[in-house]
PDB file of C-alpha atoms in Angstrom:
ATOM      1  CA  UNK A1347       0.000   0.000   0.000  1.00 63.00           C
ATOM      2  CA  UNK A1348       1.063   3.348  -0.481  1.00 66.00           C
ATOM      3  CA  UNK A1349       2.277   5.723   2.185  1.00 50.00           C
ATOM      4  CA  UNK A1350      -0.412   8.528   1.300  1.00 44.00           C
ATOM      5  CA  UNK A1351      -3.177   6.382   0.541  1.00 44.00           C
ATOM      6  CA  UNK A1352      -6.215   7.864   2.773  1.00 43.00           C
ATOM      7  CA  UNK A1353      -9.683   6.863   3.502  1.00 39.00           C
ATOM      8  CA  UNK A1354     -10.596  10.447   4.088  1.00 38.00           C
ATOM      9  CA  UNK A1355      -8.187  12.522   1.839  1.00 34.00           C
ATOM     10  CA  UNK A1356      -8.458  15.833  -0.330  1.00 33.00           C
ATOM     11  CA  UNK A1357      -9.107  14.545  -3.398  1.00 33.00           C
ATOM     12  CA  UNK A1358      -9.976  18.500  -4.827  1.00 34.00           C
ATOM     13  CA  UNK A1359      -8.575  19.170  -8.479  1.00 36.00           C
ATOM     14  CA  UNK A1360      -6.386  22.415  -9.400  1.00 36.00           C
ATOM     15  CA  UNK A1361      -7.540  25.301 -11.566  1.00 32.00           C
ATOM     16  CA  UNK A1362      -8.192  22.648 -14.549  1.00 39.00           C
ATOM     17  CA  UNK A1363     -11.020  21.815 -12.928  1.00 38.00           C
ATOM     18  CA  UNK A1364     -13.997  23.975 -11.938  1.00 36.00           C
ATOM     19  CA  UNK A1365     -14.986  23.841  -8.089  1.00 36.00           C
ATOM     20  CA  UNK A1366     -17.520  26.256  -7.795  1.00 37.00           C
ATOM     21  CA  UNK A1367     -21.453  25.866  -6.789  1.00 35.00           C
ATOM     22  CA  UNK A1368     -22.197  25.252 -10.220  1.00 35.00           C
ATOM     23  CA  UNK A1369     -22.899  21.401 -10.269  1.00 43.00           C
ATOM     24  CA  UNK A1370     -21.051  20.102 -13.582  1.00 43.00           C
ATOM     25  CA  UNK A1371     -21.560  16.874 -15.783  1.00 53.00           C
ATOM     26  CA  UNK A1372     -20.442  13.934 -14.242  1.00 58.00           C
ATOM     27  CA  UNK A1373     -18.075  12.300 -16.132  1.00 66.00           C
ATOM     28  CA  UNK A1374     -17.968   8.529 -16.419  1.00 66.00           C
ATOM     29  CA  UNK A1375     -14.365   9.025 -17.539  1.00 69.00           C
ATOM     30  CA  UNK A1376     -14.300   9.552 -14.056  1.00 81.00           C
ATOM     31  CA  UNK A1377     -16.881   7.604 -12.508  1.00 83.00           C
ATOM     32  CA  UNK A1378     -16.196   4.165 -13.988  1.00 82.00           C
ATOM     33  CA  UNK A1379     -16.567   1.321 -14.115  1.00 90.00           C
ATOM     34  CA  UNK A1380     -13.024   0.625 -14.912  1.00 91.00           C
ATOM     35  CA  UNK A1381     -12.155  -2.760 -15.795  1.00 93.00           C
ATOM     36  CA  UNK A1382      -8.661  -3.852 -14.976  1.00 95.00           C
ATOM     37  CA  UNK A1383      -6.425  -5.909 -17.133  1.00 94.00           C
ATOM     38  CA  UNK A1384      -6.997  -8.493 -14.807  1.00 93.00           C
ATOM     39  CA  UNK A1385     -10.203 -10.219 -14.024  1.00 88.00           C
ATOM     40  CA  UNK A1386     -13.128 -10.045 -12.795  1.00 91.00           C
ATOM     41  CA  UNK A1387     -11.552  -6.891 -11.106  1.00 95.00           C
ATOM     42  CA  UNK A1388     -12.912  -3.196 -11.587  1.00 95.00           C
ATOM     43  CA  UNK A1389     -12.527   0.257 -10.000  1.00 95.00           C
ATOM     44  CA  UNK A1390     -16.062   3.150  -9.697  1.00 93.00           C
ATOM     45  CA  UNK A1391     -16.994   5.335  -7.943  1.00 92.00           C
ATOM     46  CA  UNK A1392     -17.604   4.487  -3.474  1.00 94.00           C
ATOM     47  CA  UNK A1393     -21.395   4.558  -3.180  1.00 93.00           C
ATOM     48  CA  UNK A1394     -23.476   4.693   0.266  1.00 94.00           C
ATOM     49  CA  UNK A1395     -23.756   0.441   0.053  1.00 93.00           C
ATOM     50  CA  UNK A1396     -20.020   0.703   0.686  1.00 95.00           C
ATOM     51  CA  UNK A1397     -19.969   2.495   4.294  1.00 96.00           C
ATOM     52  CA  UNK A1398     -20.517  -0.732   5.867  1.00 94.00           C
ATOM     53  CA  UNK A1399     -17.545  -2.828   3.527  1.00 95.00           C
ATOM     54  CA  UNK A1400     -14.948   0.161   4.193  1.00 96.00           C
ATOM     55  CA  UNK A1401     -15.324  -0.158   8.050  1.00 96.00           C
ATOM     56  CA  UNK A1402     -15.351  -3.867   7.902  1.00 95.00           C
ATOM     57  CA  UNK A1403     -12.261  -4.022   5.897  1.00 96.00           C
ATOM     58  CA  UNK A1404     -10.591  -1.231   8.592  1.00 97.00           C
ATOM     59  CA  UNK A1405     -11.302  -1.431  11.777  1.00 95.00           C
ATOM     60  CA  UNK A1406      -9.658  -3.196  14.432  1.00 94.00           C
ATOM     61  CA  UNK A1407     -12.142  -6.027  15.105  1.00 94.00           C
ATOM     62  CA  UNK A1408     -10.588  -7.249  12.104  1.00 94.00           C
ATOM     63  CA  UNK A1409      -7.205  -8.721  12.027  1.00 94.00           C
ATOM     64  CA  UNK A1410      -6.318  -8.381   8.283  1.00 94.00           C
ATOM     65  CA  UNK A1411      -6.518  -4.439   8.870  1.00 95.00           C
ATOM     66  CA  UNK A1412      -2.898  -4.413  10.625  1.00 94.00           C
ATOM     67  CA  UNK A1413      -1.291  -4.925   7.521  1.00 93.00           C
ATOM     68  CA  UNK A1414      -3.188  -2.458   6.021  1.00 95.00           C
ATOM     69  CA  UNK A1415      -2.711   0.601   8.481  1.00 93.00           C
ATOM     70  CA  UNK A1416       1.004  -0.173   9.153  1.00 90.00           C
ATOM     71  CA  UNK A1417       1.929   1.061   5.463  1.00 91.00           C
ATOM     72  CA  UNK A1418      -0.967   3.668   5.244  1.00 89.00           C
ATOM     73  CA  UNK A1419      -0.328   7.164   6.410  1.00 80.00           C
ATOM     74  CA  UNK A1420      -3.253   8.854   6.927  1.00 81.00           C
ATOM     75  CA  UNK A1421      -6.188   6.524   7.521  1.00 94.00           C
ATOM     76  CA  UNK A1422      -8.326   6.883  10.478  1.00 94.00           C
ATOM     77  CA  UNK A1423      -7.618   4.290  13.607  1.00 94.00           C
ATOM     78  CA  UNK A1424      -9.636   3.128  15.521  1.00 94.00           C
ATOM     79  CA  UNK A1425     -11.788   3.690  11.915  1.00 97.00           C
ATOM     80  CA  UNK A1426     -15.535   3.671  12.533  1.00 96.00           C
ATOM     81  CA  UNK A1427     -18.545   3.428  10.717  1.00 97.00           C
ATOM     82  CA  UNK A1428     -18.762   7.110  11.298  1.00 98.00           C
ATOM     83  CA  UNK A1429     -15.500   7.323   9.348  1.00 98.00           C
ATOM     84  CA  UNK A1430     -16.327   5.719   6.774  1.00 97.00           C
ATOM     85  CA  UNK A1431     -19.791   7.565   6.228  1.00 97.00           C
ATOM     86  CA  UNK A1432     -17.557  10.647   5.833  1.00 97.00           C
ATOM     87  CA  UNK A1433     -15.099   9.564   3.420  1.00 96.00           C
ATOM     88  CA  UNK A1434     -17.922   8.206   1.612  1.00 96.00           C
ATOM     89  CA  UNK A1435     -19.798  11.619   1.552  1.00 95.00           C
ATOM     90  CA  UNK A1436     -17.287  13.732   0.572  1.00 94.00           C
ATOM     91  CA  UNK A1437     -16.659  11.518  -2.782  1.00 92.00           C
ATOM     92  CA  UNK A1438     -19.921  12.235  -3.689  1.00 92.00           C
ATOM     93  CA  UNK A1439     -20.103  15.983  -2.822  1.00 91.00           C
ATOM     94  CA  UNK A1440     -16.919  16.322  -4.600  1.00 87.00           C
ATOM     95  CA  UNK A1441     -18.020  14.316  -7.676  1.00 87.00           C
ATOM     96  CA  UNK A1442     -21.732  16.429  -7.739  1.00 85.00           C
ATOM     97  CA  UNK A1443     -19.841  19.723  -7.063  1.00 85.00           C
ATOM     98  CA  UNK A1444     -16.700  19.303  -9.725  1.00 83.00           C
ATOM     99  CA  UNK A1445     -17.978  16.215 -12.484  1.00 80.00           C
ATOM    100  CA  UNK A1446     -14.762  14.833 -11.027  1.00 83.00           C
ATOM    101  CA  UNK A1447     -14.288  11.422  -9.433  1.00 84.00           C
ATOM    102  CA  UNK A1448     -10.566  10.945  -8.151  1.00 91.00           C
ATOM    103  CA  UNK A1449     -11.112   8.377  -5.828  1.00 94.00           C
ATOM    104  CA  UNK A1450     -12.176   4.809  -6.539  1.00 95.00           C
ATOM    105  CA  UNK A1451     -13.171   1.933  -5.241  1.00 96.00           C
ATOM    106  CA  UNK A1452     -11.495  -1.467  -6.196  1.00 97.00           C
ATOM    107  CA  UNK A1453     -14.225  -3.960  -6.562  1.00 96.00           C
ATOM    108  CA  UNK A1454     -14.387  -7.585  -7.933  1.00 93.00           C
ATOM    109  CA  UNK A1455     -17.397  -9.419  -9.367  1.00 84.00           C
ATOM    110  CA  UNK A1456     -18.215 -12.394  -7.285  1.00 71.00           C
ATOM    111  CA  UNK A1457     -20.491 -15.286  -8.133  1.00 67.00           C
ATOM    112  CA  UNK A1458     -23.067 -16.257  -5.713  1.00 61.00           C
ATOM    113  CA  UNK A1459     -22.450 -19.499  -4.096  1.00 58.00           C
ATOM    114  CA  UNK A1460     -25.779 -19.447  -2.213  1.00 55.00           C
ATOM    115  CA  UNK A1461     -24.888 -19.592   1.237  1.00 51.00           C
ATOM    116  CA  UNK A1462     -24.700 -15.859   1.676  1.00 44.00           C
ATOM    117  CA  UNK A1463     -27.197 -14.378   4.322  1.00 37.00           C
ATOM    118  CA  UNK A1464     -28.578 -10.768   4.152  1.00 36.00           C
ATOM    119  CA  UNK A1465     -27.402  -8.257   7.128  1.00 32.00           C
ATOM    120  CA  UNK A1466     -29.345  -4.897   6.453  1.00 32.00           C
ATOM    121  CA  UNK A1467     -27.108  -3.629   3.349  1.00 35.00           C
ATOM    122  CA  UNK A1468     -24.164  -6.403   3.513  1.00 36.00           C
ATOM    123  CA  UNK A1469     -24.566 -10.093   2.739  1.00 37.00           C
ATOM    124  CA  UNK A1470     -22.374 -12.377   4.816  1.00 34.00           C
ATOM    125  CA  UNK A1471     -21.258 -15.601   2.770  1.00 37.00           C
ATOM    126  CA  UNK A1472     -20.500 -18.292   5.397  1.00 31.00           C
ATOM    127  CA  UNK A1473     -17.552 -19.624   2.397  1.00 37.00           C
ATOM    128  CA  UNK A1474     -16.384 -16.670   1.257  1.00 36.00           C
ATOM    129  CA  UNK A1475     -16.842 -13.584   3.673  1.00 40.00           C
ATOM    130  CA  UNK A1476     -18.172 -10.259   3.484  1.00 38.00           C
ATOM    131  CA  UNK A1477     -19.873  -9.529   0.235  1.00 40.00           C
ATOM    132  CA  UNK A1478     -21.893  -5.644  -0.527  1.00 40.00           C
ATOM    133  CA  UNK A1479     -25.595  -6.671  -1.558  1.00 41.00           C
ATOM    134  CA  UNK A1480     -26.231  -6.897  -5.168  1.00 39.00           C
ATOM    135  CA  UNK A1481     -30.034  -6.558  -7.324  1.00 40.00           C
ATOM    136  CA  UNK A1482     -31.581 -10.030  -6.513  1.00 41.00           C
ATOM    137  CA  UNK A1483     -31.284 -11.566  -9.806  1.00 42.00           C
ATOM    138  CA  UNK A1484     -28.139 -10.773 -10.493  1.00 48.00           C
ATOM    139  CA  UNK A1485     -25.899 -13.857 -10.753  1.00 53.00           C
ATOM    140  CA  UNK A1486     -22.434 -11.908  -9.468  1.00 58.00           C
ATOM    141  CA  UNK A1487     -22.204  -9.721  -6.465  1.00 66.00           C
ATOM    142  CA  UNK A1488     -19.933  -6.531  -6.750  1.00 70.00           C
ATOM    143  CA  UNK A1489     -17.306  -6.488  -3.420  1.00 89.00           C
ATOM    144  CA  UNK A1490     -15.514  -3.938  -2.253  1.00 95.00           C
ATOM    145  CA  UNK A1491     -11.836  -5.057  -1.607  1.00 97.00           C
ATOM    146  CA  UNK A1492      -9.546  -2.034  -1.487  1.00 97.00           C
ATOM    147  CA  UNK A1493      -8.957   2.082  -2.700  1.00 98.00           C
ATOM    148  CA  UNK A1494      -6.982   3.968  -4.823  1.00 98.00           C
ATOM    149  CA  UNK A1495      -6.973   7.159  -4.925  1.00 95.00           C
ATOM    150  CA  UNK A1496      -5.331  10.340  -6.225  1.00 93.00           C
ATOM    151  CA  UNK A1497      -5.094  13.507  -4.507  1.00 90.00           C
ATOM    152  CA  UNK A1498      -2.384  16.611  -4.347  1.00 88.00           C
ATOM    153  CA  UNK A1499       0.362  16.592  -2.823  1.00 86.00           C
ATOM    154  CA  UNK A1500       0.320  18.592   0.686  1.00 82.00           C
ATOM    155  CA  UNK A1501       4.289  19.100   0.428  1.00 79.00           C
ATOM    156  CA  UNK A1502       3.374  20.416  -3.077  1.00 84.00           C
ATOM    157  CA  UNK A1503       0.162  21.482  -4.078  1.00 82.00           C
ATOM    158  CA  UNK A1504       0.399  21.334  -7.883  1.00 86.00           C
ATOM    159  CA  UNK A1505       1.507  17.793  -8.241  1.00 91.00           C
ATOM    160  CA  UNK A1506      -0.744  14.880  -8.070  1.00 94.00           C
ATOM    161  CA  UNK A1507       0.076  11.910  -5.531  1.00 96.00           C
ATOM    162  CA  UNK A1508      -1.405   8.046  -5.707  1.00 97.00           C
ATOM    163  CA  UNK A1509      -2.266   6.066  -2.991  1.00 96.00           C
ATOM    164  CA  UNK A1510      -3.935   2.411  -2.540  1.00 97.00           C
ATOM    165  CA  UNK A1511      -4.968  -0.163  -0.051  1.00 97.00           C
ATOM    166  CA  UNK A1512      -6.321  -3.834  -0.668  1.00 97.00           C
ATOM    167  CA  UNK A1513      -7.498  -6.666   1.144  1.00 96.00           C
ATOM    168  CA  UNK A1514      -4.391  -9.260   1.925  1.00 95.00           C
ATOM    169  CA  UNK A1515      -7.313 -12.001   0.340  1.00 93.00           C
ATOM    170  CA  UNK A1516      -6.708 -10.476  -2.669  1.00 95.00           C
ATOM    171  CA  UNK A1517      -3.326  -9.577  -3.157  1.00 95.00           C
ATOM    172  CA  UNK A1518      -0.335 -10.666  -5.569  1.00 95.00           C
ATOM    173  CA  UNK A1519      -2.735 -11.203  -8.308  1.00 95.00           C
ATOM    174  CA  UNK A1520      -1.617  -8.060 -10.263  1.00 97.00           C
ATOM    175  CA  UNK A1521      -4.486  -6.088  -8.157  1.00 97.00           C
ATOM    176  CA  UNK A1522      -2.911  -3.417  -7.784  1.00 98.00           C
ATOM    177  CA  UNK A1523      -0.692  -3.120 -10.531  1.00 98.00           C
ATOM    178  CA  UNK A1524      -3.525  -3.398 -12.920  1.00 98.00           C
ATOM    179  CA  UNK A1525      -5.567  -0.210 -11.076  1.00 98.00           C
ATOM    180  CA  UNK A1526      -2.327   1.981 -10.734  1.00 98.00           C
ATOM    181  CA  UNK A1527      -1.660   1.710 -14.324  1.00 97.00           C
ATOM    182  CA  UNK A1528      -5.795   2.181 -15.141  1.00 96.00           C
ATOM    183  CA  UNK A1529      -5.668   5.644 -12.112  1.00 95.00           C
ATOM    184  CA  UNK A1530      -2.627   6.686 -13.913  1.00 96.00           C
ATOM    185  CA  UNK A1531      -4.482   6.655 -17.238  1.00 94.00           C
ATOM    186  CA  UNK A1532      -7.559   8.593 -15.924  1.00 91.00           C
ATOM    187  CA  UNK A1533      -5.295  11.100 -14.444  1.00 91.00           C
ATOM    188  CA  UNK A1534      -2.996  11.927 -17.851  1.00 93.00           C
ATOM    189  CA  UNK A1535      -6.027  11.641 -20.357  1.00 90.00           C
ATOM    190  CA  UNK A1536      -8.987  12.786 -17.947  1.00 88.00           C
ATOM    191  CA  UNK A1537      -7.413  16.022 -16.106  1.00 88.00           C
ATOM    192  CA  UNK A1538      -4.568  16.069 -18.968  1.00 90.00           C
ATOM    193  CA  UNK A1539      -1.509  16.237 -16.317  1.00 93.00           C
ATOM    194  CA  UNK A1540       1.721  15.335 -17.659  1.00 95.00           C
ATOM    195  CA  UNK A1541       3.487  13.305 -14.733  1.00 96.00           C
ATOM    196  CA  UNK A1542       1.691  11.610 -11.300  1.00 97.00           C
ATOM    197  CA  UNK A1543       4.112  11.145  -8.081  1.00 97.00           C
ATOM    198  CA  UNK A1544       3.918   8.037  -5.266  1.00 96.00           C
ATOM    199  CA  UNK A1545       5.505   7.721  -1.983  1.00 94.00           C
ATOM    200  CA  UNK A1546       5.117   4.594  -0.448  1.00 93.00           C
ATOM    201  CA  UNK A1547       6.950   3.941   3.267  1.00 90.00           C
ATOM    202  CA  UNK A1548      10.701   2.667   3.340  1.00 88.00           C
ATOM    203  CA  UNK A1549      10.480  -0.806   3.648  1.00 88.00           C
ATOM    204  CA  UNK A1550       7.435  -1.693   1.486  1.00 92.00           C
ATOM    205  CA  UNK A1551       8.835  -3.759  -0.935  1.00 94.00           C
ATOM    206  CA  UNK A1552       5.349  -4.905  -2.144  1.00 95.00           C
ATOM    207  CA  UNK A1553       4.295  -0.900  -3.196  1.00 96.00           C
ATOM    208  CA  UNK A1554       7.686   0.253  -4.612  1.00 96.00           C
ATOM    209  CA  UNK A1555       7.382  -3.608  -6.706  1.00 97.00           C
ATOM    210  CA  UNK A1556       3.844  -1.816  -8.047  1.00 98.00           C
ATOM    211  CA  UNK A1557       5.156   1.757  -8.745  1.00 98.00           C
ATOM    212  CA  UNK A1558       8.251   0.457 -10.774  1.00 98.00           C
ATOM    213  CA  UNK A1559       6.034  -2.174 -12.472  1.00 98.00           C
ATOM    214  CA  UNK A1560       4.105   1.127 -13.616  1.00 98.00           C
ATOM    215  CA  UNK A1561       7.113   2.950 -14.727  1.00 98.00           C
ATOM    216  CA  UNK A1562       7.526   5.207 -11.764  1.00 98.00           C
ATOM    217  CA  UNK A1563      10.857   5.967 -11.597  1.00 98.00           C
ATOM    218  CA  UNK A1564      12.346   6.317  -8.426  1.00 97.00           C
ATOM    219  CA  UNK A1565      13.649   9.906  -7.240  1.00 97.00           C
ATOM    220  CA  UNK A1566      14.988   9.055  -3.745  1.00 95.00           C
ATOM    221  CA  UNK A1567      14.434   9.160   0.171  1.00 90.00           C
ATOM    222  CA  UNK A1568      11.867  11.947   1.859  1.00 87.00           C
ATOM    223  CA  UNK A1569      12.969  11.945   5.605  1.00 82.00           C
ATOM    224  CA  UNK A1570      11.001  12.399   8.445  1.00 77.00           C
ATOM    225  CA  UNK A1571      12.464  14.742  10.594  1.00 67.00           C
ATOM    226  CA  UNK A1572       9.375  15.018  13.066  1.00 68.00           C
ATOM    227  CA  UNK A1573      11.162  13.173  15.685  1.00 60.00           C
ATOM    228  CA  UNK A1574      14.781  15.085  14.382  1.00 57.00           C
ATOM    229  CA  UNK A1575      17.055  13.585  11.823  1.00 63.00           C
ATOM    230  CA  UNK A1576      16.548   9.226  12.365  1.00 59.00           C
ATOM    231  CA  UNK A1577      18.569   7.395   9.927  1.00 61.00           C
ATOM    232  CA  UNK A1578      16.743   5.861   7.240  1.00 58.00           C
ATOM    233  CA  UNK A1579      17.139   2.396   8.185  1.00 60.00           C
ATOM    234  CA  UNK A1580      14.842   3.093  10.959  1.00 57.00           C
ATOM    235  CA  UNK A1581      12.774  -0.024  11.243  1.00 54.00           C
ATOM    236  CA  UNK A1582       9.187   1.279  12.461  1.00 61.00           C
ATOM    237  CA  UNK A1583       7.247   3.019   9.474  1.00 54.00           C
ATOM    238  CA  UNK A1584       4.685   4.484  11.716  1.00 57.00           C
ATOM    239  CA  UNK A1585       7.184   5.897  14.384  1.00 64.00           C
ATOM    240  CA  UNK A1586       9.019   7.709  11.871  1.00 66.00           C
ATOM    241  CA  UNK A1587       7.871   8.088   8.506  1.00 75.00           C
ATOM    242  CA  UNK A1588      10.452   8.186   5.895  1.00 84.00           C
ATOM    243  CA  UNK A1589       9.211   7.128   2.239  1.00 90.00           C
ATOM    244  CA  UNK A1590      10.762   6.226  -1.020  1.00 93.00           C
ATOM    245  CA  UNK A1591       9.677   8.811  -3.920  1.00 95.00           C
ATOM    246  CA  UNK A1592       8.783   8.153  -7.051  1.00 98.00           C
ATOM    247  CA  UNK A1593       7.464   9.672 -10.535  1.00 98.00           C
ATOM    248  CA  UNK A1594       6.031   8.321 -13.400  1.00 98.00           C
ATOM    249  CA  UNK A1595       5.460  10.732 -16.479  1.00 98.00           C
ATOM    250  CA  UNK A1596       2.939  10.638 -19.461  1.00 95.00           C
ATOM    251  CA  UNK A1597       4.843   9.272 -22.548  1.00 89.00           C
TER     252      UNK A1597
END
């Protein structure tokens, strides 16, 4: 995952795209769905039927959210169902306000087995786990397993940054990968910016694997000095928060 991936961050565009009260077209270059090169994996838009899959996936009354919060930055923790009904929100201000979706969900199409059980807006599958509720007579049911996202920089506001989480079920399947390069697309051909940056935390050999698999090219160390000047080989990420940088730029 990358450092600056955030359940709750400012995903705002620059002065390329209009922020006003004026409610714009929404675009579905934005919105999705996005398939990935690899299936049955997709990215669109968070929706409402997600608040319930987001805090599931991050709070601490599930175990497989450690690995997820050590290499994330700026997620909420504890995370609640109250966070999650915020992040959630502001996407779709944001989108109704600007046209202008820059964060996504990642989402894979699941057959039903028939085992799952309904719980309000969730369906529980006793073989397979949590599952978001789907029409009735649809055959697959859409699940939310992770986020990627794209937001600017708050060391420097006229560069766009990338950031992702996904479920450990689901990973080293060429997840991630696959929705960098499809986020990376949207960003150079939707808002027509020439390069996109990532940080992800020294150490995380997994996320710097994804970035250079993408063609980000790597730029060097950003050092936490927060705690003073800690050499790099500090082993704790989330004591002192030194991240590899990287760029990747429109060819």
């Amino acid at each position: 995952m990358a450092a600056d991936t955030n359940a709750n961050i400012d995903t705002s565009a620059r002065s390329n795209v209009q922020s006003d009260s004026h409610t714009l077209p929404i675009s579905p270059r934005f919105i999705g769905p996005h398939y990935l090169s690899v299936s049955p994996y997709y990215l669109s838009i968070p929706s409402p039927d997600d608040i319930q899959t987001l805090e599931y996936h991050l709070s601490d009354s599930n175990p497989d959210s450690e690995s997820i919060h050590y290499w994330t930055l700026t997620i909420p923790r504890p995370y609640g169902i109250e966070d999650a009904e915020k992040f959630v929100n502001s996407c779709l201000d944001r989108t109704e306000k600007t046209g202008v979706c820059l964060q996504w969900a990642i989402r894979v199409q699941e057959e039903k087995t028939g085992n799952e059980r309904n719980n309000g807006s969730i369906i529980w599958d006793s073989g397979n786990g949590l599952k978001t509720d789907a029409p009735a007579k649809s055959h697959f049911i859409p699940t939310l397993i992770g986020m990627i996202g794209v937001h600017l920089s708050e060391n420097d506001p006229k560069r766009y940054e990338i950031g992702y989480w996904l479920s450990p079920a689901h990973r080293n399947r060429g997840v991630v990968s696959s929705a960098v390069a499809k986020a990376c697309e949207i960003v150079f051909e939707g808002l027509g910016e020439e390069e996109i940056y990532g940080q992800t935390f020294v150490g995380n050999l997994s996320s710097r694997k994804v970035l250079e698999k993408n063609a980000f090219e790597y730029l060097g160390v950003v050092k936490d000095k927060s705690n003073g000047d800690i050499p790099i080989a500090c082993p704790d990420p989330k004591s002192v928060r030194h991240t590899w940088l990287f760029r990747k730029r429109k060819e």
